[in-house]
CSV table of C-alpha atoms in Angstrom, one decimal:
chain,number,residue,atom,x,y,z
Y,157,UNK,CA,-39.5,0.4,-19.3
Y,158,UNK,CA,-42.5,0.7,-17.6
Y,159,UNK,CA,-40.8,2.5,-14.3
Y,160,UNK,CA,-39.7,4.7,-16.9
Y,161,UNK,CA,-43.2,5.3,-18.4
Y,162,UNK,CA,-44.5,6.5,-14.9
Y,163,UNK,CA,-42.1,9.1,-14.7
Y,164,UNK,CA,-43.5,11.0,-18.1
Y,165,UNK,CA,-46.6,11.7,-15.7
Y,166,UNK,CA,-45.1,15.2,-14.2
Y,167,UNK,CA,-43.3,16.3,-17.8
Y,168,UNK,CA,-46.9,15.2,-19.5
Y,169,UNK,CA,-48.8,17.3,-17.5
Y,170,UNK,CA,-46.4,20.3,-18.3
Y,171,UNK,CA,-47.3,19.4,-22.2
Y,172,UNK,CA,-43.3,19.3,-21.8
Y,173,UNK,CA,-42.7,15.7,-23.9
Y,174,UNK,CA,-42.2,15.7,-27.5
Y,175,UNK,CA,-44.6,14.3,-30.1
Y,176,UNK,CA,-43.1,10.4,-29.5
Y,177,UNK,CA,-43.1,10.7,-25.9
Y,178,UNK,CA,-46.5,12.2,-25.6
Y,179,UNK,CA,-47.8,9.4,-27.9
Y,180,UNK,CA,-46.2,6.7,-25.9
Y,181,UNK,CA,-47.2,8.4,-22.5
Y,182,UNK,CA,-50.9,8.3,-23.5
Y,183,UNK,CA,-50.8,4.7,-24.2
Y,184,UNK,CA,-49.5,3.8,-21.2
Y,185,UNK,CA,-51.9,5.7,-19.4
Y,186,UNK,CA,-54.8,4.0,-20.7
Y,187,UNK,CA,-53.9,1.0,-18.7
Y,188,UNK,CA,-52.2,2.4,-15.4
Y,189,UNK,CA,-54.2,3.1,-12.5
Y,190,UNK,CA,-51.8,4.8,-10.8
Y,191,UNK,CA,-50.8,7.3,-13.6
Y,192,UNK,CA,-54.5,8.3,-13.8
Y,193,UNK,CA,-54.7,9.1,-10.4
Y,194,UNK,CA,-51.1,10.8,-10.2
Y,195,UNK,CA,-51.8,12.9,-13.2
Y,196,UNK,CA,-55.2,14.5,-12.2
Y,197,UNK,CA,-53.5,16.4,-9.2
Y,198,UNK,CA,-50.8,16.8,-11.4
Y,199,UNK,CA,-53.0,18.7,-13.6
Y,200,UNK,CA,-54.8,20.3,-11.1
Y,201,UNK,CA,-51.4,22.4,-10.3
Y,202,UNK,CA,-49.9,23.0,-13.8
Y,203,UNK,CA,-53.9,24.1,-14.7
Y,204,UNK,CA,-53.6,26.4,-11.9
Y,205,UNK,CA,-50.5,27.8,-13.5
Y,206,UNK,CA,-52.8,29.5,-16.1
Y,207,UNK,CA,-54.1,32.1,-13.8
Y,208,UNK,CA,-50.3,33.5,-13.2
Y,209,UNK,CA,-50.4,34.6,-16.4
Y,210,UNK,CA,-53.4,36.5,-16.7
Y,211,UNK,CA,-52.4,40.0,-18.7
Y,212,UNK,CA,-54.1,42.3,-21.3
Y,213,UNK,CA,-57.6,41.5,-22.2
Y,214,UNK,CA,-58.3,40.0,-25.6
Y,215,UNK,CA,-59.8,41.5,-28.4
Y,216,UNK,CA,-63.6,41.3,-28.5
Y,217,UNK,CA,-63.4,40.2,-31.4
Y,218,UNK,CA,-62.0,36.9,-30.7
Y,219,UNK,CA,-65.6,36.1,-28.9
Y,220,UNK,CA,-67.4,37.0,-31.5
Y,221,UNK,CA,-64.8,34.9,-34.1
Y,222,UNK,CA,-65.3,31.8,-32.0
Y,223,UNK,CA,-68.6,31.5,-31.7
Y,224,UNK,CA,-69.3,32.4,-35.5
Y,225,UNK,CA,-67.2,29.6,-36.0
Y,226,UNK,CA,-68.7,27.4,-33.4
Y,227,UNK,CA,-72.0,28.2,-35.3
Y,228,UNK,CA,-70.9,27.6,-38.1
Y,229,UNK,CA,-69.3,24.5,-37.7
Y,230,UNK,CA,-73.1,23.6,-36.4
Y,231,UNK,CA,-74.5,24.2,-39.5
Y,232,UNK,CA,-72.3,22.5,-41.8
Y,233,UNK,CA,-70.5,25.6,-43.1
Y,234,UNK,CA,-66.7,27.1,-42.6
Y,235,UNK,CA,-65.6,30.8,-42.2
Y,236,UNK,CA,-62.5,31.6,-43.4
Y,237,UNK,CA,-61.0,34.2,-41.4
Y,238,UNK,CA,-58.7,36.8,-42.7
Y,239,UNK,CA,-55.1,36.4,-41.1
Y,240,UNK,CA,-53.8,39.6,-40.0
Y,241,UNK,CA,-50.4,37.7,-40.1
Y,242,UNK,CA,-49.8,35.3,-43.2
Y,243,UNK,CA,-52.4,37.1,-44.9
Y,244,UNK,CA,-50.6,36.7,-48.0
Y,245,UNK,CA,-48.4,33.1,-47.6
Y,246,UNK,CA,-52.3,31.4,-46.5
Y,247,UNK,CA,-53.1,32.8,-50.0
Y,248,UNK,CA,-50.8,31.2,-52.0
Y,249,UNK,CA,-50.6,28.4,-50.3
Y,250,UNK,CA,-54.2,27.6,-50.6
Y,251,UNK,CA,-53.9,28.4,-54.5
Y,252,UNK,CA,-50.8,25.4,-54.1
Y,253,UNK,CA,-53.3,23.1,-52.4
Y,254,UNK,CA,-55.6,23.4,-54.9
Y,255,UNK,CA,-53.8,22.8,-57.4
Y,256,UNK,CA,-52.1,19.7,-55.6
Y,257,UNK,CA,-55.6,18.7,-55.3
Y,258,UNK,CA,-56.7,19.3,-58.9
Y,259,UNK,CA,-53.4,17.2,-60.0
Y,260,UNK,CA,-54.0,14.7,-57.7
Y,261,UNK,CA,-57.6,14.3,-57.3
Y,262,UNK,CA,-58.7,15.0,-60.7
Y,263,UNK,CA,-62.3,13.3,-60.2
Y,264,UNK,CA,-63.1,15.2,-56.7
Y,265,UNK,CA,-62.0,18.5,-58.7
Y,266,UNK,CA,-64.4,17.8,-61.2
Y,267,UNK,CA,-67.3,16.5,-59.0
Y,268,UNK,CA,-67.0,19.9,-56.7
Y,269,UNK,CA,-66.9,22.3,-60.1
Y,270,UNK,CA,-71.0,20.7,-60.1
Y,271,UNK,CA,-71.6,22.9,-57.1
Y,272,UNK,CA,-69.9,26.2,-56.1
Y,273,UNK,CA,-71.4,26.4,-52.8
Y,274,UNK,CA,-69.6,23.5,-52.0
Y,275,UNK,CA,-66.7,24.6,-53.8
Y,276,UNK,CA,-66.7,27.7,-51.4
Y,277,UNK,CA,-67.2,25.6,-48.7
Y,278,UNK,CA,-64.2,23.1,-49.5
Y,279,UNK,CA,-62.0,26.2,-50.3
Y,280,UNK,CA,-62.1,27.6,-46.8
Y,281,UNK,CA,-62.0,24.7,-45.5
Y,282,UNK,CA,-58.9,23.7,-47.0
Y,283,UNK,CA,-57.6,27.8,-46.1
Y,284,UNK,CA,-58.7,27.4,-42.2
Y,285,UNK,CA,-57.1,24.0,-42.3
Y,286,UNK,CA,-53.8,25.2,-43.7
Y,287,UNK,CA,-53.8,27.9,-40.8
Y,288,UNK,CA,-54.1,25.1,-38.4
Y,289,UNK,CA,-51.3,22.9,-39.4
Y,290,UNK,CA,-49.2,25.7,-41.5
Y,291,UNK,CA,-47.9,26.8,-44.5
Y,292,UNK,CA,-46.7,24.2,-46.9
Y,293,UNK,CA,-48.7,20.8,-45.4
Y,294,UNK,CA,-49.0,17.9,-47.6
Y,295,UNK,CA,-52.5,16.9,-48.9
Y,296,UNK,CA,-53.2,13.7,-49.1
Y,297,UNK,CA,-56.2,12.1,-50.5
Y,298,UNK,CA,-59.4,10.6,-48.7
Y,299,UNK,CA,-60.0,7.0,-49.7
Y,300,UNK,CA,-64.2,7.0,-49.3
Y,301,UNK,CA,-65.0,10.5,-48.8
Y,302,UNK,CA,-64.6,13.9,-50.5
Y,303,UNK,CA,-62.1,15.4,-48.4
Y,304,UNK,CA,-58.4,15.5,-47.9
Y,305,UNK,CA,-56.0,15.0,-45.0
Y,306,UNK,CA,-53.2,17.9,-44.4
Y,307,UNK,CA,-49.7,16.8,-42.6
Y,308,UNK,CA,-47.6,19.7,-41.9
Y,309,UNK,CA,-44.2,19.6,-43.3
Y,310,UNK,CA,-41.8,17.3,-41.5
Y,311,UNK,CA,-44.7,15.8,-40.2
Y,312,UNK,CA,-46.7,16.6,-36.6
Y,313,UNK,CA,-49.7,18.6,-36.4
Y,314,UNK,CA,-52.7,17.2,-39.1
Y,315,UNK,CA,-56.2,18.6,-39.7
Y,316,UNK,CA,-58.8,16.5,-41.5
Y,317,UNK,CA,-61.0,18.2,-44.2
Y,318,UNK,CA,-63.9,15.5,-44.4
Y,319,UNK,CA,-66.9,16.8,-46.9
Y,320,UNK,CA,-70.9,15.6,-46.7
Y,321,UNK,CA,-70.7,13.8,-43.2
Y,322,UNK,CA,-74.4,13.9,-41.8
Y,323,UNK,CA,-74.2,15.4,-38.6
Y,324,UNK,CA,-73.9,12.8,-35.4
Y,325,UNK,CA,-77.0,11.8,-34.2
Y,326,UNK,CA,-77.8,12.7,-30.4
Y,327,UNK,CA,-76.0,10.6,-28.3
Y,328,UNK,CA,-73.4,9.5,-31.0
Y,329,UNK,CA,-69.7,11.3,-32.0
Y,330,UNK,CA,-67.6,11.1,-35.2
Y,331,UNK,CA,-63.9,10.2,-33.9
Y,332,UNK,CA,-61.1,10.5,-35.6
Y,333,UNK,CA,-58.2,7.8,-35.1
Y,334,UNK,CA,-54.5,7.7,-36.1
Y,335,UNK,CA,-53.6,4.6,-37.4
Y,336,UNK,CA,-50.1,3.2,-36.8
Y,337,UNK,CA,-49.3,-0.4,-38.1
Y,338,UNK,CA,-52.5,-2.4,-36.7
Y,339,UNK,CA,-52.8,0.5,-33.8
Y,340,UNK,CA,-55.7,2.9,-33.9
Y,341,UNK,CA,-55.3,5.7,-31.1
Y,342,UNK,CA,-58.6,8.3,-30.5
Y,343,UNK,CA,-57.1,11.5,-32.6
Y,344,UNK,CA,-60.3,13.9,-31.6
Y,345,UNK,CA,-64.0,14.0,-31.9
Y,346,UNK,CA,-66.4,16.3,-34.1
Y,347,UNK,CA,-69.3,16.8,-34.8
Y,348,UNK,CA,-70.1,16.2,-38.9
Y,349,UNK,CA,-72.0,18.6,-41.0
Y,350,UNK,CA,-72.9,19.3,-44.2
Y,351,UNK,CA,-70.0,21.3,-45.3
Y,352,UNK,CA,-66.6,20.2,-44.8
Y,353,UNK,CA,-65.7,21.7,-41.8
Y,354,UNK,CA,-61.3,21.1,-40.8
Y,355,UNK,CA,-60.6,18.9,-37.9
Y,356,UNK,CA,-57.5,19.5,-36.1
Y,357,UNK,CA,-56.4,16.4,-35.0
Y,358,UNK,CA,-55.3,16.0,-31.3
Y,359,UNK,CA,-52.2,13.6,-32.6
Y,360,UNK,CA,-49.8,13.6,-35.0
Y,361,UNK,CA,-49.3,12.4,-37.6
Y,362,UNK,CA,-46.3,10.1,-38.5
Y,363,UNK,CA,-44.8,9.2,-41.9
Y,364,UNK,CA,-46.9,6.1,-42.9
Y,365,UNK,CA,-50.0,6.1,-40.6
Y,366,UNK,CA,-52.6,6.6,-42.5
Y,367,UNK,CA,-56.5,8.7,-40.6
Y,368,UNK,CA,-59.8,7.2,-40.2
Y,369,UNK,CA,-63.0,8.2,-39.1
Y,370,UNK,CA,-65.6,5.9,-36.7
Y,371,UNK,CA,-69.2,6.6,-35.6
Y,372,UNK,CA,-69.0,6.3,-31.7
Y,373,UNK,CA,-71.2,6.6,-28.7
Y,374,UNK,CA,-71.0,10.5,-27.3
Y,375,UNK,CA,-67.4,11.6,-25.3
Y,376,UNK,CA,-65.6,9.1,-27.7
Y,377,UNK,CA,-64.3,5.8,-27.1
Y,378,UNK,CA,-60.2,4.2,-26.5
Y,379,UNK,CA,-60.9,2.0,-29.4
Y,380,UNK,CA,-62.8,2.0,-32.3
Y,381,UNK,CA,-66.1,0.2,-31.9
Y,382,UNK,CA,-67.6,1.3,-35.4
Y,383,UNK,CA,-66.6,0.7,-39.1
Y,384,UNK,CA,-64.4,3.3,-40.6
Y,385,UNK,CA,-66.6,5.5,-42.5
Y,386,UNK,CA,-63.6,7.8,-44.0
Y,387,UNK,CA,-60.0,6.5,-44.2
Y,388,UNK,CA,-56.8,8.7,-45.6
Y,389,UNK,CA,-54.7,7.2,-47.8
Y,390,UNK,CA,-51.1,6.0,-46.9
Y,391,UNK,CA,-48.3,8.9,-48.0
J,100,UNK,CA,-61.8,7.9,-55.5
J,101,UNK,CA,-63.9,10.1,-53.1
J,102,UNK,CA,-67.5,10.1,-53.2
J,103,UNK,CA,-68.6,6.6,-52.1
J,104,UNK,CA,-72.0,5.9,-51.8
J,105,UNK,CA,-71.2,4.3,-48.7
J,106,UNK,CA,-70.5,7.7,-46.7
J,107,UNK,CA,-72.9,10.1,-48.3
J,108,UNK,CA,-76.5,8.7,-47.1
J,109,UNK,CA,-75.2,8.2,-43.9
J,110,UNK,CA,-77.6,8.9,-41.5
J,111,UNK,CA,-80.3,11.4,-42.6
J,112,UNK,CA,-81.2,13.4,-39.4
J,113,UNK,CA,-83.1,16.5,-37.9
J,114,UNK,CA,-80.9,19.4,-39.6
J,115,UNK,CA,-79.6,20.4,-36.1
J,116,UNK,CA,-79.3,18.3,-32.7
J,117,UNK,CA,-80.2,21.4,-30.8
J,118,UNK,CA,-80.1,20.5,-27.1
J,119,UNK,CA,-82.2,22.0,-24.3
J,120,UNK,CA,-81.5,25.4,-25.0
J,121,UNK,CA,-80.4,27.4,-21.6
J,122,UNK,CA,-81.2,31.6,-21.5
J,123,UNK,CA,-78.4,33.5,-21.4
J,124,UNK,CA,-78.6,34.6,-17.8
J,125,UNK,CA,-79.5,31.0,-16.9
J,126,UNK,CA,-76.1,30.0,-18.2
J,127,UNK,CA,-74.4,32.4,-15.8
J,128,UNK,CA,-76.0,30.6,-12.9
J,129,UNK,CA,-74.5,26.8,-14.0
J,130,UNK,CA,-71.5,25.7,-12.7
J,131,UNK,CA,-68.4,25.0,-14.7
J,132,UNK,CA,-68.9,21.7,-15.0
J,133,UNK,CA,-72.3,21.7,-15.8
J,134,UNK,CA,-72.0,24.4,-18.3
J,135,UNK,CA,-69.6,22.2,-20.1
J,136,UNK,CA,-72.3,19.7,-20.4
J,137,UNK,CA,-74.7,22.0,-22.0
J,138,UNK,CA,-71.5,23.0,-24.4
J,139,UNK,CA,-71.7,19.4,-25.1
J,140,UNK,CA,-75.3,19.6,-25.7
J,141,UNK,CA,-73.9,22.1,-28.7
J,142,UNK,CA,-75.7,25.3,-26.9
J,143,UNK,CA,-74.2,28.1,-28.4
J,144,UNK,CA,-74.9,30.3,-25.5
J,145,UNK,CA,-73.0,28.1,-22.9
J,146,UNK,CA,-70.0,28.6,-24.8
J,147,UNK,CA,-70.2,32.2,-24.9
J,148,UNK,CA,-70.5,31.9,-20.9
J,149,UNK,CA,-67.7,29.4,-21.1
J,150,UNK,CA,-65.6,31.9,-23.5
J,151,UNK,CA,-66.5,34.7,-20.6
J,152,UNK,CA,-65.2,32.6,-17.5
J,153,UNK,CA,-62.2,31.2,-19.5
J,154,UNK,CA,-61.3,33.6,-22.5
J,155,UNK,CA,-59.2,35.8,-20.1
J,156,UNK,CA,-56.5,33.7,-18.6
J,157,UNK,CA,-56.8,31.4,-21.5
J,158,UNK,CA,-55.7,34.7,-23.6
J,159,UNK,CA,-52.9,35.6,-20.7
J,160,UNK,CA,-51.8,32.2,-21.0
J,161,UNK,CA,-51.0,31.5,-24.8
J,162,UNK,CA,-49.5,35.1,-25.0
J,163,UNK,CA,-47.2,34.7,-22.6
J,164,UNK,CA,-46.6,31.3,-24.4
J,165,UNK,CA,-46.8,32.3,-27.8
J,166,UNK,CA,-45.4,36.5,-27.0
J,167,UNK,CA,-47.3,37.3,-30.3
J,168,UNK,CA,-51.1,38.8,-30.1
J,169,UNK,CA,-52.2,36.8,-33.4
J,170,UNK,CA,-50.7,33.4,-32.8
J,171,UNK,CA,-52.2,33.7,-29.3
J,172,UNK,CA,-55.9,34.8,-30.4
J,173,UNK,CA,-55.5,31.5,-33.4
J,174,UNK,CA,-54.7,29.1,-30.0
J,175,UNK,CA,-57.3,30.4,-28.1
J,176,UNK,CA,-60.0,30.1,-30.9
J,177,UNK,CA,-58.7,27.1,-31.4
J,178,UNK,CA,-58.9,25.5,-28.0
J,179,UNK,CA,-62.1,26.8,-27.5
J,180,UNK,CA,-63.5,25.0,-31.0
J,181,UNK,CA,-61.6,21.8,-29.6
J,182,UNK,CA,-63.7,22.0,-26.9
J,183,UNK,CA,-66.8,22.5,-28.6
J,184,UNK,CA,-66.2,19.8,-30.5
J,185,UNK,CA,-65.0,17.4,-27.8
J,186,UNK,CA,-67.0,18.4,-24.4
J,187,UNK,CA,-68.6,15.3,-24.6
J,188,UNK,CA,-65.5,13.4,-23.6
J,189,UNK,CA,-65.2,15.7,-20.5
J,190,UNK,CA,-65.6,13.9,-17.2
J,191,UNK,CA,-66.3,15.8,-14.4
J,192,UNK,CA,-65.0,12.8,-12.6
J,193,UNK,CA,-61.7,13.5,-13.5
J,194,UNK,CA,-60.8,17.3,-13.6
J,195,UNK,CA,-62.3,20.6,-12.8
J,196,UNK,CA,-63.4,22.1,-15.7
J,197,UNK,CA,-61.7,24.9,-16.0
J,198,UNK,CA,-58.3,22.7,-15.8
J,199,UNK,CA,-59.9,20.7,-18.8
J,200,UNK,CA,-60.7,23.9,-21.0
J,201,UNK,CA,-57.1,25.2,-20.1
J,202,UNK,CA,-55.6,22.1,-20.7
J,203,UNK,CA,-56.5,22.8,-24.6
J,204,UNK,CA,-55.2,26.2,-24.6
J,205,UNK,CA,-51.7,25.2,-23.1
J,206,UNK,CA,-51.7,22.1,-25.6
J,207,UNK,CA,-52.2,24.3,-28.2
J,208,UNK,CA,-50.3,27.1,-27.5
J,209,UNK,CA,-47.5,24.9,-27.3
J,210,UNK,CA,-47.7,23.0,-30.1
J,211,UNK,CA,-47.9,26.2,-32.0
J,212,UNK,CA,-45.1,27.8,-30.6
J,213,UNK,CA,-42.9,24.5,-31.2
J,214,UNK,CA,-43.7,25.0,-34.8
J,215,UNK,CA,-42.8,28.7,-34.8
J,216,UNK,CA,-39.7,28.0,-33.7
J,217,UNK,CA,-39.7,25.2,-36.3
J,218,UNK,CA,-40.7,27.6,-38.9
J,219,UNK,CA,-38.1,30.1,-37.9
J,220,UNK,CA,-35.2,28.0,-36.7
J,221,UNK,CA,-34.6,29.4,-34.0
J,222,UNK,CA,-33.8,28.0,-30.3
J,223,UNK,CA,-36.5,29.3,-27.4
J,224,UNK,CA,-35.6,32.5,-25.9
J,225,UNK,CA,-35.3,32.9,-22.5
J,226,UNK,CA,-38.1,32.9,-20.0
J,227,UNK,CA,-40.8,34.9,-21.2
J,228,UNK,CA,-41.5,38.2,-18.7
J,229,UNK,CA,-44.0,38.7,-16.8
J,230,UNK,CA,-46.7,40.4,-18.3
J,231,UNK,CA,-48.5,43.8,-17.1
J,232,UNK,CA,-51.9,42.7,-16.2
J,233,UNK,CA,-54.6,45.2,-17.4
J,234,UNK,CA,-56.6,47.8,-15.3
J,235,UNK,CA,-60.2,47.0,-15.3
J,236,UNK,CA,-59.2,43.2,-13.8
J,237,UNK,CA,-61.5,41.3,-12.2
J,238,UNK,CA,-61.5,41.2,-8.3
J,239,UNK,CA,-61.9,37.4,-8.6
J,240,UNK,CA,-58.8,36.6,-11.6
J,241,UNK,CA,-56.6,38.9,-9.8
J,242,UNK,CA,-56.6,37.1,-6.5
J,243,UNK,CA,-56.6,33.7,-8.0
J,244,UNK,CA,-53.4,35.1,-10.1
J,245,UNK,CA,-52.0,36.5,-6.8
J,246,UNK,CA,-52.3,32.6,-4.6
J,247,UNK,CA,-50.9,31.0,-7.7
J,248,UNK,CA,-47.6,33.7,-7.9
J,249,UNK,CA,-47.3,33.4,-4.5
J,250,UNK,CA,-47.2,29.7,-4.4
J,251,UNK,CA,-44.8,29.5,-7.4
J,252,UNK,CA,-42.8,31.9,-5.4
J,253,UNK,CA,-42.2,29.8,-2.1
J,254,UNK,CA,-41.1,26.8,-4.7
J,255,UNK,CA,-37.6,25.9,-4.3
J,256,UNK,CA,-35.6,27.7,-6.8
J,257,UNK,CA,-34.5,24.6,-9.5
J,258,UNK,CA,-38.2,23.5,-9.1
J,259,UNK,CA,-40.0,26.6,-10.4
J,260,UNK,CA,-37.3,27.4,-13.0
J,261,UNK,CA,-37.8,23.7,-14.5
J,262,UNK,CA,-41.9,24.6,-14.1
J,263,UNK,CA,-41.7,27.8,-15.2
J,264,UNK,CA,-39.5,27.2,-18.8
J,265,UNK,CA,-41.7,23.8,-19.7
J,266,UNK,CA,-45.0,25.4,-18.8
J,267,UNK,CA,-44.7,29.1,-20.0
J,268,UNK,CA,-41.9,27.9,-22.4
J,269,UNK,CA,-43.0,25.5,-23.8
J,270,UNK,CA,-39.5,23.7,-24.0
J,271,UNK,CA,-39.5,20.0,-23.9
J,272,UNK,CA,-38.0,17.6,-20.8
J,273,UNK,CA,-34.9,17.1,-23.2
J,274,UNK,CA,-34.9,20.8,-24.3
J,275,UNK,CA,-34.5,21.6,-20.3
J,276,UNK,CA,-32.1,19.0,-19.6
J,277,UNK,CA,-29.5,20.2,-22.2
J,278,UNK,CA,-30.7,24.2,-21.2
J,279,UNK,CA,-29.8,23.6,-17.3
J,280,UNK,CA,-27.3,21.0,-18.4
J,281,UNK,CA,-29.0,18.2,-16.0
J,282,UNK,CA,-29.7,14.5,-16.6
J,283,UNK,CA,-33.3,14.2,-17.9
J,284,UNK,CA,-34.4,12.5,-14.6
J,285,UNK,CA,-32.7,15.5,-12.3
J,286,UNK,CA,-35.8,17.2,-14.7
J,287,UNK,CA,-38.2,14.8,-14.5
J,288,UNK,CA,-37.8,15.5,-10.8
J,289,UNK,CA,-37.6,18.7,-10.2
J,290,UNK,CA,-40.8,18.7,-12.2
J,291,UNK,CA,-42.5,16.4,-10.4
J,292,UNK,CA,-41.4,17.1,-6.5
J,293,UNK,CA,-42.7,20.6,-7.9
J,294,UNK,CA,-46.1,20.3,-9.2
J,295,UNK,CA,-47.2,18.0,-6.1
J,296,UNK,CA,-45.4,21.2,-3.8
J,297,UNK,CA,-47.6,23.4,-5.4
J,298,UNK,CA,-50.2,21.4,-5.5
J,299,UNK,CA,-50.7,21.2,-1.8
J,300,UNK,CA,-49.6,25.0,-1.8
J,301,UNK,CA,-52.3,26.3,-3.7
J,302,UNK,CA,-55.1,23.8,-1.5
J,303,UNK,CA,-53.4,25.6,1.5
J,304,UNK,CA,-54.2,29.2,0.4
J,305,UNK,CA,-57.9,28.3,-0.6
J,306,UNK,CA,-57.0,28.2,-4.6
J,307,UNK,CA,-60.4,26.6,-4.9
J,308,UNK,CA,-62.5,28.5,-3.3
J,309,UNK,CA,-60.8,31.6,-5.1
């Protein structure tokens, strides 16, 4: 078993194992040496492969749109970009999540009417997250926080809408964890803000686990050291 | 259900951590690594510079991934914010950092192009072509494009195929294994013999120092 754990180390470094394998690969690396060491020259190559592919320039505006966003995210707030693509799916799709939401989250519907700048804020949030993780994800509910967790369909890629987080103190890092049974892995760090500004999460999400959120010291941590400040609830 | 007090009062702070601040043409002078720290210091600027060293092959790369101009600007925005939101996990220690930002890109551009194909229900298409690279290329991208097609090209054939469709195809091991019609560890392999060949390759031909 564990022979065949080392030899994920090339297809992990070519992002070529599925969601499972990925998940199991990373586990295993957090306790062998060897892997560590194998995988950083690993890296080092398939990194390299990058620069073969160098072709057109991107837009300008892509540099501008990132560091908006950046900025934003800073400050607490979300920009919604218009999609040149599923302009009009991301449209009714957000009007689908909202109503989910106002079905099933009657109180935090009614809270967010009291302000519409957070309303604003929650709705693009919940529009960029939906461009992260696609069209049709499943919201589910925040147990502690205003907020709502979206799975894509058939499960995989989640983003995290978490409202009214102060923002970390120097030194410190909000990290997100996917828990599995009694087994939290790091899912991504952020940076809190007033707003509710969409985490992608660097996991997935499987049927069942359920996402929390830890205070932690800055560059994140392998296990959670803090107390969940934010927890989804189960599916 | 949502709002408990528990979360809201959480740490009142100064309404920005706003790090040293670096000028713009101070940024240009850092190094990679130590402009990722500054990143992590949220400086705004050092992610511009960041964007300006990076934005380029991470643009060539999710295209050629992704072959579709808006899918591969939302994976590059993305990356980029992943790293703005997580450069202080990065440890110089461990990778260079442009092999750390890139890393994001790939992930991402992957993932996404998993879910296209998801989405659409379709199987991956063949190996992606090569791309025309644009005019006004810089002197130093172009070379370090050039040592790294060289030393794909002096891989042994089944080794740079099985590179070549994970990396720029995003296909899983077991997706390769049933395209080439191998056993998963021929792949696993080929894979591995490969990256370590090109590995030493690219040291050989001053890929660093590029």
């Amino acid at each position: 078993m564990s022979s065949e754990l080392h030899e994920l180390v090339a297809p992990y470094a070519l992002d070529a194992l599925d969601a499972d394998e990925r998940d199991r690969f990373e586990r295993h690396l957090a306790e062998c040496e060897r892997c560590s060491a194998q995988l950083a020259d690993l890296q080092e190559a398939a990194g390299a492969l990058a620069f073969a592919a160098e072709g057109p320039d991107p837009p300008a505006s892509l540099r501008d749109r990132i560091l908006e966003t950046a900025r934003a995210e800073s400050a607490g707030k979300v920009i919604a970009f218009p999609r040149r693509r599923w302009a009009l799916p991301a449209v009714a799709t957000v009007a689908a999540a909202a109503a989910c939401l106002a079905v099933g989250l009657g109180i935090w519907a009614t809270s967010l009417s009291r302000s519409l700048d957070r309303e604003r804020s929650a709705k693009d949030s919940y529009a960029r997250a939906i461009e992260l993780v696609g069209e049709g994800a499943q919201v589910r509910p925040l147990a502690n926080a205003e907020g709502g967790l979206l799975v894509a369909r058939g499960g995989g890629d989640a983003a995290l809408v978490v409202c009214g987080l102060s923002p970390a103190p120097p030194g410190k890092t909000y990290e997100a964890w996917v828990i599995e049974g009694k087994t939290p892995r790091p899912a991504g760090l952020f940076r809190g803000g007033a707003g509710c500004p969409p985490v992608l999460l660097d996991r997935d999400v499987p049927a069942g686990a359920i996402v929390a959120v830890t205070l932690e010291p800055k560059g994140g941590v392998q296990k959670p050291t803090g107390p969940i400040l934010v927890r989804s609830e189960a599916a | 259900m949502c709002a408990t007090p528990g979360v809201m009062p959480l740490l009142r702070l100064r309404p920005a951590e706003r790090g040293r601040k670096i000028l713009r043409r101070d940024a240009a002078q850092l190094s990679d690594e130590a402009l990722l720290e500054a990143v992590a210091d949220a400086d705004e600027q050092a992610l511009g510079e960041l964007y300006d060293r990076f934005g380029r092959p991470a643009y060539g790369l999710a295209l050629r991934i992704l072959r579709d101009a808006a899918l591969a600007e939302d994976a590059v925005q993305e990356a980029f914010l992943q790293v703005w939101r997580g450069a202080g996990g990065y440890r110089p220690e461990r990778a260079k950092a442009s092999t750390w930002v890139l890393t994001f890109v790939h992930r991402r551009a992957v993932d996404l192009v998993r879910r296209e194909e998801r989405r659409r229900g379709e199987p991956a298409e063949s190996l992606p072509e090569q791309l025309t690279p644009g005019a006004d290329e810089a002197a130093i991208t172009r070379s370090r494009r050039e040592i790294v097609q060289d030393a794909l090209s002096r891989l042994p054939a089944d080794q740079r195929e099985a590179i070549q469709l994970a990396y720029y195809g995003g296909l899983t091991q077991t997706e390769l294994a049933e395209r080439l019609n191998q056993p998963l560890g021929t792949i696993k392999s080929r894979m591995f013999t490969g990256l370590q060949r090109l590995q030493t390759l690219l040291v050989e031909s001053g890929f660093e120092r590029a």
